[in-house]
Coordinates of C-alpha atoms in Angstrom, one line a residue:
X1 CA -7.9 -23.1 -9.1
X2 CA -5.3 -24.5 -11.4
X3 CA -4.6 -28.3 -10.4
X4 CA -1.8 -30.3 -11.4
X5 CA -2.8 -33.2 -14.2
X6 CA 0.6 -35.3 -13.1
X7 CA -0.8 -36.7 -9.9
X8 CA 3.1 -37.8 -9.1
X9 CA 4.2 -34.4 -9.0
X10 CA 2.8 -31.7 -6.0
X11 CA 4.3 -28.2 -7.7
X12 CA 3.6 -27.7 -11.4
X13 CA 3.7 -24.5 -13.7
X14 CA 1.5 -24.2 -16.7
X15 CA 1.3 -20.7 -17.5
X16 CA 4.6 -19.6 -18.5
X17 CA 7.1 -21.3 -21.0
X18 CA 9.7 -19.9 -18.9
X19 CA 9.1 -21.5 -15.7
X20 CA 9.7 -25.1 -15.0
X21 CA 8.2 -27.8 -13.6
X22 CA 9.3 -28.9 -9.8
X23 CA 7.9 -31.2 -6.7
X24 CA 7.9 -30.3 -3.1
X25 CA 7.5 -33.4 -0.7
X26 CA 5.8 -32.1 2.9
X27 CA 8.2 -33.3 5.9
X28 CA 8.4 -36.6 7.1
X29 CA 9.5 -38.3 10.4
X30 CA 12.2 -41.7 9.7
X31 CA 10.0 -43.4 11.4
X32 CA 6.9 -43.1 9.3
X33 CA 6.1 -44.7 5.4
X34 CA 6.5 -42.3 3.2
X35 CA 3.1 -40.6 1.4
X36 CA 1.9 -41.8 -1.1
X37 CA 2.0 -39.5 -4.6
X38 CA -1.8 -40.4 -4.5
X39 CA -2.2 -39.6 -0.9
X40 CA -0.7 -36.0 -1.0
X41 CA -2.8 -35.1 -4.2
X42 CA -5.7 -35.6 -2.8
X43 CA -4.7 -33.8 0.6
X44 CA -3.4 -30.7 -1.8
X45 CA -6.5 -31.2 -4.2
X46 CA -8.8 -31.0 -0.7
X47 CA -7.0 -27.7 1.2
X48 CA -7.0 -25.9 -2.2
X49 CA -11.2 -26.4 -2.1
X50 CA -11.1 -24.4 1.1
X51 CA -9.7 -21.5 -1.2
X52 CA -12.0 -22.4 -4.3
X53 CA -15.3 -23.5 -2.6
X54 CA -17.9 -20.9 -2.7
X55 CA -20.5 -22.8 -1.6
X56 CA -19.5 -22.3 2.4
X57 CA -17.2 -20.0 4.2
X58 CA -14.3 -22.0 6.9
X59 CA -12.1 -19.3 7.2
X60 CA -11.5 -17.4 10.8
X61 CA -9.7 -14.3 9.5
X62 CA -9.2 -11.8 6.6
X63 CA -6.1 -10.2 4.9
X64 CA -7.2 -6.8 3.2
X65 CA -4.9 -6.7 0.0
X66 CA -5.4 -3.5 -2.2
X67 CA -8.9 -2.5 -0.2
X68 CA -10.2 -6.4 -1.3
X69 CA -10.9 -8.8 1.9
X70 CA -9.5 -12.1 1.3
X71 CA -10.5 -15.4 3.6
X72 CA -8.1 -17.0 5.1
X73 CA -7.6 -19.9 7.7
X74 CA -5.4 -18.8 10.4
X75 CA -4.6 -22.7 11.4
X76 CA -3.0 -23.5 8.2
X77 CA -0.8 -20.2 7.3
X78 CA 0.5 -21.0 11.1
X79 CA 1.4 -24.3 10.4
X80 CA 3.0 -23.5 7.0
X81 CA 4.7 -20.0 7.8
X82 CA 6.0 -19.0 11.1
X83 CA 5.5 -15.6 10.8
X84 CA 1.9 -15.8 10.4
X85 CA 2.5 -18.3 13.4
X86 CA 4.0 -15.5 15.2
X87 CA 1.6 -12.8 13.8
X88 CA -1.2 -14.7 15.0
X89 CA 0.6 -15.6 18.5
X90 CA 1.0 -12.0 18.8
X91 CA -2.5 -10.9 18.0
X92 CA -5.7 -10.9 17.0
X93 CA -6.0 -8.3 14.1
X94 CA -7.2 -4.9 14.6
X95 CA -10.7 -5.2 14.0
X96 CA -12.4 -3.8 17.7
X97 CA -15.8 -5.9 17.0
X98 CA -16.4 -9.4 17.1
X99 CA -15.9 -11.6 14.4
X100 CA -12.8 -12.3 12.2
X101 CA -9.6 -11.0 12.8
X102 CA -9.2 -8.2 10.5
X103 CA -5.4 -7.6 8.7
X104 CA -4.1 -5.4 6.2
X105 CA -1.4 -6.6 3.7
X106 CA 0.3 -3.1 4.0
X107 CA 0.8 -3.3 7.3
X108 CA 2.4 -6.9 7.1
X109 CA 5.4 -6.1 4.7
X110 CA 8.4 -4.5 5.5
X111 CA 9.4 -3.5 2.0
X112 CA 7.8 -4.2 -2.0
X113 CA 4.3 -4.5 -2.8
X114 CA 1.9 -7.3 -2.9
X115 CA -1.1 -7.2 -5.2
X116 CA -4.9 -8.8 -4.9
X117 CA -3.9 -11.5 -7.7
X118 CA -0.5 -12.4 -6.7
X119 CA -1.7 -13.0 -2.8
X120 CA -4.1 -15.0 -4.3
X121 CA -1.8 -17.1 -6.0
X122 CA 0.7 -16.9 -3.0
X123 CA -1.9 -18.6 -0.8
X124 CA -2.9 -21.0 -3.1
X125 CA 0.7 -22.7 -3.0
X126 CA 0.6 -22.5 1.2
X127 CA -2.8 -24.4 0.8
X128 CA -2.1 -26.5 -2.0
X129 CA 1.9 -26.6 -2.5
X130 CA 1.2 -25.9 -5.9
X131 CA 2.0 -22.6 -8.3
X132 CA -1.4 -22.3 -10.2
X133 CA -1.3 -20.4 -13.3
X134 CA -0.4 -16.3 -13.4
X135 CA -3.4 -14.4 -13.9
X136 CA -3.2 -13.4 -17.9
X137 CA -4.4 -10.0 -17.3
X138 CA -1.5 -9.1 -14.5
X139 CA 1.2 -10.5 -15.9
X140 CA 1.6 -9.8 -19.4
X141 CA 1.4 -6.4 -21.4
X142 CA -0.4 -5.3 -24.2
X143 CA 2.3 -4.9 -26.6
X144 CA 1.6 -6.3 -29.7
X145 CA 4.6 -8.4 -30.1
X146 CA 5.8 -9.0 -26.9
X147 CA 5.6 -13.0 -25.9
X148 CA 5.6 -11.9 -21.9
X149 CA 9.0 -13.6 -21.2
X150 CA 10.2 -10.7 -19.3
X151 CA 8.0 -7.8 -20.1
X152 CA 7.2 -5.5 -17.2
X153 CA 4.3 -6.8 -15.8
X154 CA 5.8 -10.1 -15.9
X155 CA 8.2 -9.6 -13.9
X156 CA 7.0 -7.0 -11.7
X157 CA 4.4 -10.2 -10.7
X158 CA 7.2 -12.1 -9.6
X159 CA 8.6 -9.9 -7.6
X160 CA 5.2 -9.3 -6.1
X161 CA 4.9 -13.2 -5.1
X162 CA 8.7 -13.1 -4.4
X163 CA 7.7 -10.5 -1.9
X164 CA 5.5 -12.4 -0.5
X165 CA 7.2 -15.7 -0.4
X166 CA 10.3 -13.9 1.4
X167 CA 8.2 -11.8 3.7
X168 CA 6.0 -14.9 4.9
X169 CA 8.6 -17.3 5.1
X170 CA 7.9 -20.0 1.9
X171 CA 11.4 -20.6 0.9
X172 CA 10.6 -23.8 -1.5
X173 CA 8.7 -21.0 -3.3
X174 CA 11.5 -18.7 -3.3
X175 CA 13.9 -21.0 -4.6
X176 CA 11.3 -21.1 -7.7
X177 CA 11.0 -17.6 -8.5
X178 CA 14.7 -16.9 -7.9
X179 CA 15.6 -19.0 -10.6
X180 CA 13.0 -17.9 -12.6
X181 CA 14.0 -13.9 -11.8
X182 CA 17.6 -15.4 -13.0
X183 CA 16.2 -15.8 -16.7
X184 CA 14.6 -12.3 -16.4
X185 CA 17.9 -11.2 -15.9
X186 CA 19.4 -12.2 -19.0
X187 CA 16.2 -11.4 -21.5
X188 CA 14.6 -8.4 -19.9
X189 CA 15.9 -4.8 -20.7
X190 CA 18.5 -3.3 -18.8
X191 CA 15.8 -0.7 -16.8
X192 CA 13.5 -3.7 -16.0
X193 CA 16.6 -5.3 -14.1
X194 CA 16.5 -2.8 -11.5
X195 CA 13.2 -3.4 -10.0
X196 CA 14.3 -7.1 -9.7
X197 CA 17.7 -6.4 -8.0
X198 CA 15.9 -4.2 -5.8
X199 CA 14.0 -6.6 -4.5
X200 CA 16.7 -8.9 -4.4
X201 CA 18.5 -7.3 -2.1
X202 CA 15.4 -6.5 0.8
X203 CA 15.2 -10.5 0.1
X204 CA 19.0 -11.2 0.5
X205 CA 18.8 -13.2 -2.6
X206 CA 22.6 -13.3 -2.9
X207 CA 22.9 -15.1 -6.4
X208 CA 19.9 -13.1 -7.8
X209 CA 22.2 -9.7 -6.5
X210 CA 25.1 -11.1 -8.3
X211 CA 23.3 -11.7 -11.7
X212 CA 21.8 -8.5 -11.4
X213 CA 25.1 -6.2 -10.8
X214 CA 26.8 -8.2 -13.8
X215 CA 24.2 -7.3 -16.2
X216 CA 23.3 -3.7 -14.9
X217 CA 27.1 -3.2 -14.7
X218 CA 27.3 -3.9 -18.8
X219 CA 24.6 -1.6 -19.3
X220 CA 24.4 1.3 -21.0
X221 CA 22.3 2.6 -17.5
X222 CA 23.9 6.3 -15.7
X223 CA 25.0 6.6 -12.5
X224 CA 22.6 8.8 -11.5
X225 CA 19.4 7.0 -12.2
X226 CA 21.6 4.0 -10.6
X227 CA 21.8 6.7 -7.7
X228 CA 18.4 7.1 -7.6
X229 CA 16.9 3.5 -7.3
X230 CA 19.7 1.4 -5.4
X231 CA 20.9 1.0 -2.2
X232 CA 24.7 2.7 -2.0
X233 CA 26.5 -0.6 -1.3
X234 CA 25.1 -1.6 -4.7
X235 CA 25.7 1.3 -6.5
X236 CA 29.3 1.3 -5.6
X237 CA 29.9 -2.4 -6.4
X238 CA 28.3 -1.7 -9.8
X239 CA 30.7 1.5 -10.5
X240 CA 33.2 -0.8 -9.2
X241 CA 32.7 -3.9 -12.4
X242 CA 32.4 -0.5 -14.7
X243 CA 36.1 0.6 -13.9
X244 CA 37.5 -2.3 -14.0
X245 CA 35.7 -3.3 -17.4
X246 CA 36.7 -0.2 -18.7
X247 CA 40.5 -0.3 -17.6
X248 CA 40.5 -3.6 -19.3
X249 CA 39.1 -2.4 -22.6
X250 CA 40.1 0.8 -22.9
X251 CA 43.4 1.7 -20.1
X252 CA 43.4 5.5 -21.9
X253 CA 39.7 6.3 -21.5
X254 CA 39.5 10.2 -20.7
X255 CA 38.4 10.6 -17.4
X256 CA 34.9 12.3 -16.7
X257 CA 35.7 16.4 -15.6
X258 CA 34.8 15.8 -12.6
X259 CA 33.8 19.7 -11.9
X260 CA 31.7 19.5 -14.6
X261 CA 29.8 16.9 -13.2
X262 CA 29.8 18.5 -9.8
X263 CA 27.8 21.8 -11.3
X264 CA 25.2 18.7 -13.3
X265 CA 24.7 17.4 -9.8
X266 CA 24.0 20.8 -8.7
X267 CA 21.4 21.6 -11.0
X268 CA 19.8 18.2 -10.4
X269 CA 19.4 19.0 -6.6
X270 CA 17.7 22.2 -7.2
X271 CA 15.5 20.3 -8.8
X272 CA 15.3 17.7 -6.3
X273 CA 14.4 20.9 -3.9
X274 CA 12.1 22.1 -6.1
X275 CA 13.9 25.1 -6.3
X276 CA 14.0 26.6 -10.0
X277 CA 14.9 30.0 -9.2
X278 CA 18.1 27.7 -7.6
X279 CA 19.0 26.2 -10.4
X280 CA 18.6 28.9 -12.9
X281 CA 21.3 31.0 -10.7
X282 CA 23.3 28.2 -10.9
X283 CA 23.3 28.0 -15.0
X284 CA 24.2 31.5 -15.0
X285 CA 27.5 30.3 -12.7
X286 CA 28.3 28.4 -14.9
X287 CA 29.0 27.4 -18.7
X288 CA 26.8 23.9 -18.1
X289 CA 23.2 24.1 -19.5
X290 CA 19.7 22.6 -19.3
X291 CA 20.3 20.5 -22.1
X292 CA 24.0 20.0 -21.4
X293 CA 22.8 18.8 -17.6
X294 CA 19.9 16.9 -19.4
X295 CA 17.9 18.6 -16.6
X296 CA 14.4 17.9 -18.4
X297 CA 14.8 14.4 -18.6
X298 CA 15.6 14.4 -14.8
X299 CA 13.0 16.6 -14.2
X300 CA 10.4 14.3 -15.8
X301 CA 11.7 11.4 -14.6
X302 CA 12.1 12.5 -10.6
X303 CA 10.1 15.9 -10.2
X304 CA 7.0 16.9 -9.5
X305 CA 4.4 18.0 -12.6
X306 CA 4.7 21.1 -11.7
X307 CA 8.6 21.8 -12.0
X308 CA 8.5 20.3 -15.3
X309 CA 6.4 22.6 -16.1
X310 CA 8.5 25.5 -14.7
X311 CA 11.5 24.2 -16.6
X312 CA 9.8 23.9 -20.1
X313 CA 8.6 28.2 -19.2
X314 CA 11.9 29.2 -19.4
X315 CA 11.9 27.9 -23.1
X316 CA 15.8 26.9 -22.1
X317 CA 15.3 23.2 -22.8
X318 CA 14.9 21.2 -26.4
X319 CA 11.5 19.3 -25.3
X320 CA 13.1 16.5 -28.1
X321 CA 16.4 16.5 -26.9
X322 CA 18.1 12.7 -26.4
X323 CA 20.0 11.8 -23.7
X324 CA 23.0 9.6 -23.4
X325 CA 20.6 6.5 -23.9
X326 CA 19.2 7.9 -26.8
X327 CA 15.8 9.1 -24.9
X328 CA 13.9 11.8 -25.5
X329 CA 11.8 13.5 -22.2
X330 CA 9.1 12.2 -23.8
X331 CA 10.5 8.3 -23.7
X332 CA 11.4 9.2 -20.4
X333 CA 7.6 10.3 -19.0
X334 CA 6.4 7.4 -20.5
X335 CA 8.5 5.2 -18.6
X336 CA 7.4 7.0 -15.1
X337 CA 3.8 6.6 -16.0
X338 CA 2.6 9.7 -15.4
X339 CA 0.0 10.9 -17.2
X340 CA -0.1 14.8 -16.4
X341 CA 3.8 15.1 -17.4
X342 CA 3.4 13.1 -20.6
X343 CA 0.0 15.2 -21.3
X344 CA 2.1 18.7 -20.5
X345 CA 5.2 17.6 -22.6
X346 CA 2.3 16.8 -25.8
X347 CA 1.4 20.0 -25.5
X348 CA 4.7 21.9 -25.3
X349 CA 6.0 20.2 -28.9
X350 CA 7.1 16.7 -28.1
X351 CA 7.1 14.1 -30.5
X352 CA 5.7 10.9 -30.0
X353 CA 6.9 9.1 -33.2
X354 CA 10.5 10.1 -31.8
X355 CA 11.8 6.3 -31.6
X356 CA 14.5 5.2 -29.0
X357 CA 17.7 3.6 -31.0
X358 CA 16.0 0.5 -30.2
X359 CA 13.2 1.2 -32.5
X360 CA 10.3 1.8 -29.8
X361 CA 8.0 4.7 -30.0
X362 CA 6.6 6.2 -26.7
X363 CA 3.4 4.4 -27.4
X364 CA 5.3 0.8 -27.8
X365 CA 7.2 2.0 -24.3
X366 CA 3.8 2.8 -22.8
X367 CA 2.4 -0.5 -24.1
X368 CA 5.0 -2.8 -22.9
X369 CA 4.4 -1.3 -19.3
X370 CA 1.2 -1.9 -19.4
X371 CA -0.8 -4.8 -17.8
X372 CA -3.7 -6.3 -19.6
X373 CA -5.9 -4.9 -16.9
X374 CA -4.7 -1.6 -16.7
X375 CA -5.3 -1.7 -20.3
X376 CA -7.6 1.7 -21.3
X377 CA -7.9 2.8 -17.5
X378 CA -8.9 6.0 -17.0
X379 CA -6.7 8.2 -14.6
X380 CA -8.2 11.6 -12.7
X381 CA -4.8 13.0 -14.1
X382 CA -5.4 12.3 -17.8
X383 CA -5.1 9.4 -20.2
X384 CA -1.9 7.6 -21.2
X385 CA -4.1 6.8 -24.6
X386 CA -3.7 10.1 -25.8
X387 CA -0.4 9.4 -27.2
X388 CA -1.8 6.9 -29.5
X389 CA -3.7 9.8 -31.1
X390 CA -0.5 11.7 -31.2
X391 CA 1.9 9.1 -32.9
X392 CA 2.1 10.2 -36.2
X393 CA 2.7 13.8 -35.9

């Protein structure tokens, strides 16, 4: 447990340049003296010993986070969050047998994720009112020149707690992180800004939403992987910023054909349907192709292993082909994280040297993805290491 060393302030950050300090002052009546800065460290230094303490167990119920029973006190998440109030009014977990009542985090959110370490440090500022440090190994990467300002992992943990913090009702805490997901905004890569204005919208975050669609509106990001990932209000105010930004620069911009993109679309939904019988009638319908359609990139980014597979059979597609973006399938795989399709595109002739027009080889992609403690793990589907072996062919 990560204590504050400035006994007159009761919220500190230590583990991330990017993240400032701040002091949250606990309710008071007019009528009584104010606390005392002493007085409320030592109340936050004693609740956060409930969490710490090994030595003996006070809790009355347990949260299951990512199959890992965590102790909690049911009397103080009431009195701090009032949907655990209500949760507990409601109920008293689902276990059937006597004991502690038994909850499971899955069960609790309505959207996002929340992970073992970030409920850990979630519960820590409802005891405590204090943001003790990010776990190292969660919320950085294992590139080997990244300084974890907005890396991945990085953010992806704050949008786990932001979760959290929305969900359970800690709005001092989400003021925190929203501004902190602000300067993500502007230093993180154009593809990492979706996750965050995703959950910026399930969290009604309306000045996150609004830093997001500027910056993903400037980007060089297509519609259709927009399409993919964004609620369709969002989408269309994002298209919305792109005409008018290009009107303004450009008034005699050729319009996109917009059959042509009606027969890509086509091909992209056969694939969708896993349907590759579909979409090869529909090449021979028309003059688009695979490459033309990009319809391995989509297929590696969206489809199942096995229609990527199909795809790369017909020995249509160029396995090293770039898209818009200047990404090859391979740059694309890597970015899903799937092991089988990044092991099946290996074999079929794709290069992992290939570097994006930013410089980064698949294995710098995969790297900068990767948390510290995911670091060298194993997957029944294969091994993401393998392309380290493969990166100067």
């Amino acid at each position: 447990m990560a204590n504050s060393s400035d006994p007159s302030s009761c919220l500190s950050f230590t583990s991330s340049p990017h993240i400032s300090n701040a002091s949250i002052t606990p309710n008071s009546s007019a009528s009584d003296p104010p606390p005392t800065p002493d007085l409320l460290t030592n109340l936050s230094s004693n609740l956060g010993r409930l969490l710490a303490d090994s030595g003996g167990d006070y809790s009355d119920a347990e949260i299951t986070v990512e199959g890992v029973p965590v102790a909690v006190h049911r009397c103080i998440l009431a009195s701090r969050s009032e949907f655990f109030a209500e949760l507990f009014r409601r109920e008293n977990g689902d276990s059937e047998q006597e004991g502690k009542p038994k909850y499971c985090m899955s069960d609790l959110l309505p959207f996002g994720h929340v992970g073992y370490e970030a409920f850990l440090v979630f519960l820590s500022f409802v005891y405590t009112a204090k943001v003790r440090d990010f776990p190292v190994e969660v919320s950085s990467c294992v590139h080997n020149v990244c300084g974890h300002e907005a890396c991945r992992p990085a953010i992806e943990f704050s949008l786990e707690l932001m979760c959290a913090s929305s969900v359970f009702g800690m709005p001092d805490l989400v003021s925190i992180l929203q501004r902190q997901l602000i300067d993500f905004v502007l230093k993180a890569l154009a593809d990492d800004v979706i996750p965050i204005l995703v959950v910026a919208f399930h969290c009604q975050l309306s000045q996150l939403i609004d830093q997001c669609i500027e910056r993903v509106a400037h980007s060089d990001l297509d519609s259709i992987s927009l399409e993919k990932a964004l609620p369709d209000e969002v989408v269309e105010k994002i298209k919305i910023l792109r005409r008018n930004s290009q009107h303004c620069c450009d008034p005699n911009m050729p319009a996109v054909d917009p059959l042509r993109e009606k027969r890509i679309r086509r091909i992209h939904k056969a694939l969708d349907s896993d349907d590759v019988e579909l979409m090869k009638l529909l090449l021979t319908e028309s003059d688009v192709t695979l490459d033309e359609a990009n319809a391995l990139h989509y297929a590696a980014a969206y489809c199942d292993p096995k229609v990527v597979a199909e795809v790369l059979g017909l020995g249509l597609a160029d396995v090293n082909l770039r898209d818009s973006r200047g990404y090859t399938v391979l740059h694309i795989a890597v970015k899903r994280k799937e092991p089988s399709i990044i092991i099946l595109l290996l074999s079929n002739g794709a290069r992992a040297s290939e570097p994006t027009l930013e410089g980064e080889s698949a294995v710098s992609i995969c790297r900068r993805l990767t948390r510290q403690k995911d670091y060298h793990t194993k997957t029944e589907r294969g091994q993401v290491q393998r392309l380290g072996n493969c990166e100067g062919m």
